[in-house]
Coordinates of C-alpha atoms and ligand atoms in Angstrom, one line a residue:
M27 CA -16.3 19.2 -16.3
A28 CA -18.1 17.7 -13.4
N29 CA -16.6 18.4 -10.0
P30 CA -13.3 16.6 -9.8
I31 CA -13.1 13.7 -7.4
K32 CA -10.9 14.5 -4.4
L33 CA -9.3 12.1 -2.0
P34 CA -10.0 13.3 1.6
K35 CA -7.2 14.1 3.9
Y36 CA -7.0 10.7 5.7
S37 CA -7.5 7.5 3.8
V38 CA -6.5 3.9 4.3
G39 CA -6.1 1.3 1.6
V40 CA -7.3 -2.1 2.4
G41 CA -6.9 -5.3 0.5
D42 CA -9.3 -8.1 0.4
R43 CA -7.9 -10.9 -1.6
F44 CA -11.0 -13.1 -1.7
A45 CA -13.5 -10.3 -1.7
H46 CA -15.2 -11.6 1.4
E47 CA -14.2 -9.1 4.1
A48 CA -15.3 -5.7 2.8
K49 CA -18.0 -5.3 5.5
A50 CA -15.7 -6.3 8.3
Q51 CA -13.1 -3.8 7.0
L52 CA -15.7 -1.0 6.6
Q53 CA -16.7 -1.6 10.2
A54 CA -13.3 -0.4 11.3
F55 CA -13.8 2.9 9.5
I56 CA -17.2 3.2 11.2
L57 CA -15.5 2.7 14.5
A58 CA -13.1 5.5 13.6
E59 CA -16.0 7.8 12.8
G60 CA -17.4 7.0 16.2
K61 CA -14.2 8.3 17.7
G62 CA -14.6 11.5 15.7
I63 CA -12.1 10.9 12.9
D64 CA -12.9 10.9 9.2
I65 CA -11.0 8.2 7.3
V66 CA -12.1 6.9 4.0
P67 CA -11.5 3.4 2.7
V68 CA -9.8 2.6 -0.5
W69 CA -10.1 -1.0 -1.6
N70 CA -6.9 -1.8 -3.5
K71 CA -5.9 -4.9 -5.4
S72 CA -3.0 -5.2 -7.8
N73 CA -2.9 -6.9 -11.1
R74 CA -0.5 -9.4 -9.7
E75 CA -3.0 -10.4 -7.0
H76 CA -5.8 -10.7 -9.5
N77 CA -3.7 -12.9 -11.6
I78 CA -2.6 -15.2 -8.7
I79 CA -6.2 -15.5 -7.5
G80 CA -7.9 -15.6 -10.9
S81 CA -10.2 -12.7 -10.0
E82 CA -11.4 -9.6 -12.0
P83 CA -11.2 -6.0 -10.7
S84 CA -15.0 -5.8 -11.1
S85 CA -15.4 -8.3 -8.2
A86 CA -13.4 -6.1 -5.8
R87 CA -15.7 -3.1 -6.8
A88 CA -18.8 -5.2 -6.3
A89 CA -17.7 -6.3 -2.8
A90 CA -17.0 -2.7 -1.8
D91 CA -20.3 -1.4 -3.2
E92 CA -22.2 -4.1 -1.4
A93 CA -20.5 -3.4 2.0
V94 CA -21.1 0.3 1.6
K95 CA -24.8 -0.4 0.9
V96 CA -25.4 -2.8 3.7
L97 CA -23.6 -0.7 6.3
G98 CA -25.1 2.6 5.0
W99 CA -21.7 4.3 4.5
K100 CA -22.3 7.8 3.3
K101 CA -18.8 9.1 2.9
P102 CA -16.6 8.6 -0.1
Y103 CA -14.8 5.3 -0.8
F104 CA -12.7 4.2 -3.7
A105 CA -11.5 1.2 -5.7
D106 CA -7.8 1.3 -6.5
A107 CA -6.2 -0.2 -9.5
D108 CA -3.0 -0.8 -7.6
H109 CA 0.4 -0.8 -9.4
I110 CA -1.0 -0.8 -13.0
N111 CA 0.9 0.1 -16.1
L112 CA -0.1 0.7 -19.8
K113 CA -0.2 -3.1 -20.4
T114 CA -2.4 -4.0 -17.4
V115 CA -4.7 -1.0 -16.9
D116 CA -7.6 -1.8 -19.3
R117 CA -9.6 -4.2 -17.2
F118 CA -9.4 -1.8 -14.3
L119 CA -10.8 1.2 -16.2
Q120 CA -14.5 0.6 -15.7
P121 CA -14.6 -0.6 -12.0
C122 CA -11.9 1.6 -10.5
D123 CA -11.8 5.3 -9.6
F124 CA -8.3 5.4 -8.1
F125 CA -5.3 4.5 -10.2
T126 CA -1.9 3.8 -8.8
I127 CA 0.4 4.2 -11.7
D128 CA 3.6 2.1 -11.5
V129 CA 6.3 2.9 -13.9
A130 CA 8.9 0.5 -12.4
E131 CA 9.8 -0.9 -15.8
S132 CA 10.8 2.5 -17.2
R133 CA 12.7 3.7 -14.2
G134 CA 16.4 3.7 -15.0
K135 CA 15.6 3.5 -18.7
P136 CA 17.7 6.3 -20.3
A137 CA 15.6 9.4 -20.8
D138 CA 15.6 11.2 -24.1
P139 CA 18.7 13.5 -23.8
Q140 CA 16.8 16.4 -25.4
A141 CA 14.0 16.1 -22.9
V142 CA 16.5 16.0 -20.0
Q143 CA 18.1 19.2 -21.3
A144 CA 14.8 20.8 -21.7
F145 CA 13.8 19.8 -18.2
V146 CA 17.0 21.2 -16.7
D147 CA 16.6 24.4 -18.6
T148 CA 13.0 25.0 -17.6
H149 CA 13.9 24.4 -13.9
P150 CA 16.8 26.6 -13.0
E151 CA 15.2 26.8 -9.5
L152 CA 16.1 23.2 -8.8
A153 CA 19.8 23.9 -9.1
G154 CA 21.5 25.8 -6.3
E155 CA 20.5 26.3 -2.7
I156 CA 16.9 25.2 -2.0
T157 CA 15.2 26.3 1.1
I158 CA 12.0 24.4 2.0
P159 CA 9.7 25.9 4.7
G160 CA 9.6 23.5 7.7
I161 CA 13.1 22.1 7.0
E162 CA 15.7 23.9 8.9
R163 CA 18.7 23.0 6.8
S164 CA 18.8 23.9 3.2
F165 CA 19.6 21.6 0.2
V166 CA 22.4 22.4 -2.2
T167 CA 22.2 21.0 -5.7
D168 CA 23.7 21.8 -9.1
R169 CA 22.7 21.4 -12.7
R170 CA 24.6 18.2 -12.9
F171 CA 22.6 16.7 -10.0
V172 CA 19.3 17.7 -11.6
E173 CA 20.4 16.2 -14.8
T174 CA 21.3 12.9 -13.1
V175 CA 18.0 12.7 -11.4
A176 CA 16.1 13.6 -14.6
N177 CA 18.0 10.9 -16.4
K178 CA 16.9 8.4 -13.8
F179 CA 13.2 9.4 -13.6
L180 CA 12.1 11.4 -16.7
A181 CA 11.3 8.4 -18.9
A182 CA 9.2 6.9 -16.1
V183 CA 7.3 10.2 -15.5
T184 CA 6.7 10.5 -19.2
E185 CA 5.2 7.0 -19.2
A186 CA 3.1 7.9 -16.2
G187 CA 1.8 10.8 -18.2
E188 CA 0.8 8.4 -21.0
I189 CA -1.0 6.1 -18.6
Y190 CA -2.7 9.0 -17.0
R191 CA -4.0 10.3 -20.3
H192 CA -5.1 6.9 -21.3
V193 CA -7.2 6.6 -18.1
S194 CA -8.4 10.1 -18.5
A195 CA -9.6 9.5 -22.1
N196 CA -11.6 6.6 -20.8
K197 CA -13.0 7.9 -17.5
G198 CA -13.0 11.6 -18.1
E199 CA -10.8 14.2 -16.6
G200 CA -11.2 14.6 -12.8
Q201 CA -13.3 11.5 -12.5
F202 CA -10.6 9.5 -10.8
I203 CA -7.8 9.8 -8.4
T204 CA -4.2 9.4 -9.6
E205 CA -1.3 8.1 -7.6
V206 CA 2.2 7.7 -8.9
S207 CA 4.2 5.0 -7.1
M208 CA 7.9 4.4 -7.0
D209 CA 8.0 2.2 -4.0
E210 CA 9.0 -1.0 -5.8
T211 CA 12.5 0.2 -6.7
D212 CA 15.9 -0.8 -5.4
S213 CA 16.9 2.4 -3.6
P214 CA 14.9 5.0 -1.7
Q215 CA 14.3 8.5 -3.1
T216 CA 15.7 11.4 -1.1
P217 CA 13.4 14.4 -0.4
I218 CA 15.2 16.5 -3.0
E219 CA 14.8 13.7 -5.6
L220 CA 11.1 13.7 -4.7
L221 CA 10.9 17.4 -5.4
I222 CA 12.5 17.0 -8.8
I223 CA 10.2 14.1 -9.6
L224 CA 7.2 16.2 -8.6
A225 CA 8.4 19.0 -10.8
A226 CA 8.5 16.6 -13.7
I227 CA 5.0 15.2 -12.9
A228 CA 3.7 18.8 -12.9
D229 CA 5.3 19.4 -16.3
E230 CA 3.6 16.2 -17.5
K231 CA 0.3 17.7 -16.2
I232 CA -0.6 14.7 -14.1
P233 CA -3.0 15.9 -11.3
I234 CA -1.6 13.5 -8.7
Q235 CA -3.3 13.4 -5.4
T236 CA -1.0 10.8 -3.8
V237 CA 2.7 9.9 -4.4
A238 CA 4.3 6.8 -3.1
P239 CA 8.1 7.1 -2.8
K240 CA 10.3 4.4 -1.6
F241 CA 11.3 5.1 2.0
T242 CA 14.5 4.2 3.7
G243 CA 14.4 0.8 5.4
R244 CA 12.9 -2.6 4.8
F245 CA 9.1 -2.9 4.2
N246 CA 8.7 -6.6 4.3
K247 CA 5.2 -8.1 3.7
G248 CA 3.0 -8.5 6.8
V249 CA 5.7 -7.8 9.4
D250 CA 7.1 -4.7 11.1
Y251 CA 9.5 -2.2 9.7
V252 CA 13.2 -3.0 9.7
G253 CA 15.5 0.0 9.6
D254 CA 16.7 3.2 11.2
L255 CA 13.6 4.8 12.8
D256 CA 15.3 8.2 13.3
K257 CA 16.3 8.3 9.7
F258 CA 12.8 7.3 8.6
S259 CA 11.3 10.0 10.8
Q260 CA 13.5 12.7 9.4
E261 CA 13.0 11.6 5.8
F262 CA 9.2 11.3 6.2
G263 CA 8.9 14.8 7.7
D264 CA 11.1 16.2 4.9
D265 CA 9.0 14.5 2.3
V266 CA 5.9 16.0 3.7
A267 CA 7.5 19.5 3.7
V268 CA 8.7 19.0 0.1
I269 CA 5.2 18.1 -1.0
A270 CA 3.7 21.2 0.6
Y271 CA 6.4 23.3 -1.2
A272 CA 5.9 21.5 -4.5
I273 CA 2.1 22.1 -4.4
K274 CA 2.7 25.8 -4.3
Q275 CA 5.8 25.9 -6.6
Y276 CA 4.4 23.7 -9.3
R277 CA 0.7 24.2 -8.8
L278 CA -0.1 20.5 -8.0
P279 CA -3.4 19.6 -6.5
E280 CA -3.6 21.1 -3.0
N281 CA -4.6 17.8 -1.4
L282 CA -1.5 16.0 -2.7
K283 CA -0.2 13.8 0.1
L284 CA 2.1 10.9 0.7
S285 CA 1.0 7.3 0.2
V286 CA 2.7 4.8 2.3
H287 CA 2.8 1.4 0.7
S288 CA 3.4 -0.3 3.9
G289 CA 3.3 -4.0 2.9
S290 CA 1.1 -4.0 6.0
D291 CA 1.9 -3.9 9.7
K292 CA 4.6 -1.3 9.9
F293 CA 3.6 -0.5 13.5
S294 CA 6.8 1.2 14.5
I295 CA 6.6 3.9 11.8
Y296 CA 3.1 5.0 12.8
G297 CA 4.4 7.2 15.6
P298 CA 6.8 9.1 13.3
I299 CA 4.1 9.4 10.6
R300 CA 1.6 10.7 13.1
E301 CA 4.1 13.3 14.3
A302 CA 4.8 14.5 10.8
M303 CA 1.1 14.8 10.1
R304 CA 0.7 16.9 13.2
K305 CA 3.7 19.1 12.6
Y306 CA 2.7 19.9 9.0
D307 CA -1.1 19.5 9.3
A308 CA -0.7 16.9 6.5
G309 CA -2.9 14.0 5.4
V310 CA -1.8 10.5 4.5
H311 CA -2.8 7.5 2.5
L312 CA -1.8 4.3 4.2
K313 CA -1.9 1.1 2.2
T314 CA -2.2 -2.0 4.4
A315 CA -3.1 -4.5 1.7
G316 CA -2.5 -8.0 2.6
T317 CA -3.1 -8.7 6.3
T318 CA -6.8 -9.2 5.9
W319 CA -6.1 -12.6 4.3
L320 CA -4.0 -13.5 7.3
E321 CA -6.9 -12.5 9.6
E322 CA -9.0 -15.0 7.6
I323 CA -6.5 -17.8 8.4
I324 CA -6.3 -16.6 12.0
G325 CA -10.1 -16.6 12.2
L326 CA -10.3 -20.1 10.7
A327 CA -7.7 -21.3 13.2
E328 CA -9.6 -19.7 16.1
A329 CA -12.9 -21.3 15.0
G330 CA -11.3 -24.7 15.5
G331 CA -12.7 -27.9 13.9
E332 CA -12.8 -27.8 10.1
G333 CA -11.5 -24.2 10.1
L334 CA -8.4 -25.1 12.1
A335 CA -7.8 -28.2 10.0
L336 CA -8.0 -26.1 6.8
A337 CA -5.6 -23.5 8.2
K338 CA -3.1 -26.3 8.9
E339 CA -3.6 -27.7 5.5
I340 CA -2.9 -24.3 3.9
Y341 CA 0.3 -24.0 5.9
A342 CA 1.4 -27.5 4.9
E343 CA 0.9 -26.6 1.2
A344 CA 2.5 -23.2 1.6
Y345 CA 5.5 -24.9 3.3
A346 CA 5.8 -27.5 0.5
H347 CA 5.7 -24.8 -2.2
R348 CA 7.6 -22.1 -0.3
E349 CA 10.2 -21.4 -2.9
E350 CA 7.6 -20.9 -5.7
L351 CA 5.3 -18.8 -3.5
C352 CA 8.1 -16.5 -2.2
A353 CA 9.8 -15.9 -5.6
P354 CA 7.5 -13.0 -6.8
Y355 CA 8.0 -11.3 -3.4
A356 CA 11.7 -12.0 -3.0
S357 CA 12.6 -8.4 -2.4
V358 CA 10.0 -7.8 0.2
I359 CA 10.2 -10.8 2.5
D360 CA 12.8 -12.1 4.9
I361 CA 11.9 -15.7 5.9
D362 CA 14.3 -17.7 8.1
P363 CA 13.6 -21.3 6.8
A364 CA 15.0 -22.7 10.1
K365 CA 12.1 -20.9 11.9
L366 CA 9.4 -22.5 9.9
P367 CA 7.9 -25.4 11.9
K368 CA 7.4 -28.7 10.0
P369 CA 3.8 -29.2 8.9
E370 CA 3.7 -32.5 10.9
E371 CA 4.5 -30.5 14.0
V372 CA 1.8 -27.8 13.3
D373 CA -0.7 -30.6 12.8
R374 CA -0.5 -31.3 16.5
W375 CA -1.0 -27.7 17.5
S376 CA -4.0 -26.4 19.3
S377 CA -6.1 -23.6 17.9
D378 CA -4.4 -21.3 20.4
Q379 CA -0.9 -22.3 19.3
L380 CA -1.6 -21.5 15.6
V381 CA -3.4 -18.3 16.4
S382 CA -0.5 -17.1 18.6
A383 CA 2.1 -18.0 16.0
L384 CA 0.3 -16.0 13.3
R385 CA -1.4 -13.0 15.0
H386 CA 0.9 -10.0 14.8
D387 CA 1.6 -9.5 18.4
P388 CA 5.4 -9.1 18.6
K389 CA 5.2 -9.2 22.4
N390 CA 3.9 -12.8 22.3
P391 CA 6.9 -15.2 22.5
A392 CA 4.9 -17.7 20.4
Y393 CA 4.6 -15.1 17.5
N394 CA 6.5 -16.4 14.5
S395 CA 7.3 -13.8 11.8
S396 CA 8.7 -16.3 9.3
M397 CA 5.6 -18.4 9.4
R398 CA 3.5 -15.2 9.1
Q399 CA 5.4 -14.0 6.1
L400 CA 5.1 -17.4 4.4
L401 CA 1.4 -17.5 4.8
H402 CA 1.1 -13.8 3.8
V403 CA 2.4 -14.7 0.4
G404 CA 0.8 -18.1 0.3
F405 CA -2.7 -16.9 -0.6
K406 CA -2.4 -18.8 -3.9
V407 CA -2.8 -22.0 -2.0
A408 CA -6.2 -20.9 -0.7
A409 CA -7.1 -19.6 -4.2
K410 CA -6.5 -23.1 -5.6
M411 CA -8.9 -24.6 -3.0
G412 CA -11.7 -22.6 -4.6
R413 CA -15.1 -23.2 -3.1
R414 CA -13.8 -25.3 -0.2
Y415 CA -11.9 -22.2 1.1
L416 CA -14.7 -19.7 0.3
D417 CA -17.4 -21.8 1.9
L418 CA -15.5 -22.0 5.1
L419 CA -15.0 -18.2 5.0
S420 CA -18.8 -17.9 4.9
K421 CA -19.3 -20.5 7.6
E422 CA -16.9 -18.9 10.0
E423 CA -17.7 -15.4 9.0
E424 CA -18.4 -14.1 12.5
T425 CA -15.1 -15.2 14.0
I426 CA -13.2 -14.0 10.9
A427 CA -14.9 -10.6 10.8
K428 CA -14.1 -9.9 14.4
N429 CA -10.4 -10.5 13.7
V430 CA -10.5 -8.4 10.5
T431 CA -12.2 -5.4 12.2
T432 CA -10.1 -5.6 15.3
N433 CA -6.8 -5.9 13.3
L434 CA -7.6 -2.9 11.2
F435 CA -8.9 -0.7 13.9
D436 CA -6.7 -1.5 16.9
R437 CA -3.4 -2.2 15.1
H438 CA -3.6 0.4 12.3
I439 CA -6.2 3.1 12.6
R440 CA -6.0 3.7 16.3
P441 CA -2.2 4.1 16.6
L442 CA -1.9 6.1 13.4
F443 CA -4.9 8.4 13.7
L444 CA -5.9 8.4 17.3
G445 CA -2.6 7.8 19.1
A446 CA -1.8 5.1 21.6
Ligands
LIG521 ZN1 3.4 -0.6 -3.6

């Protein structure tokens, strides 16, 4: 076997819906390198996004390769098949080298009772008092609890194993990175549930390098975290400790780390994540997928003229179709319809007004999170415009690129990896 591909300690997932901003994104990683910190980019795009836009995974890979070549990036970089399952994985096999396995559909499906019994029998260490280095209090569980958790997750983990083996048969063992994601579920997983899931993943022989649990609180698209920060902080730290423990206990890959599917812009949790990384000397993978598209709109608005007119037109269309656009994201957005300005009103706005409403600066009184969320999920409108939209992206490339790079570096990379 060739050397297995390893995901470095710090990585950031970036999304690029229209495959136009890879260079501007990579520029932010180059800035980080200049500050002495190694972070590698992972370009991620889900099947859902590809379907909405009408794009193929190979186009995301081509855009990443091109950016890497033009800017002379010598460090690793990856293309992530984000949230795939057995039905959707095939077109990602060739272009991707990072697979985020989503088993949402199997979660909650009753597991095979025999498999559950076998799991509980093989893991007597999971029942009783569990002490995890780094966590002061201990966890007390019993057989019944392990059984309940296994019932909830074992079918999903078994399916993740099937998907992993399917990818492995096609790409070769060790030739890609595997993540298992559970973030798109109804309730968060507790640290001890995470431990049980990791034990099952190890039994299934999935060499996971990143795991994405669902954390406590709301992770709405494109806006800040809503929830109890102290609780998040404790849970995140506990999860990191659980992972370090599981790596030893179940011989999982030593670089296994948490993946935070942030839905973008969870500024207020960066502090707690940074603290946990420091305390445990842990790495992290942060997915910040969708805001690049918002920076395109902001860049167009900032450019004025045709760009501003198109940004307004996109808002008007998104406003008219808001219900349809929001439906697939219902569980991850909180839009207050009363806070959405009428398109006729926005039509009279200056470039500055539109930029201030959309740019994620919560301190700016003109910032409008409802409007931002609507446009965040409204990329289908721009996709339908086809060339008209893409041509303007090229025409206003400079203004847009500046916004994309600044957003990624100043609002994400800097606070998370360099500190305020
Ligand atoms: Zn996710």
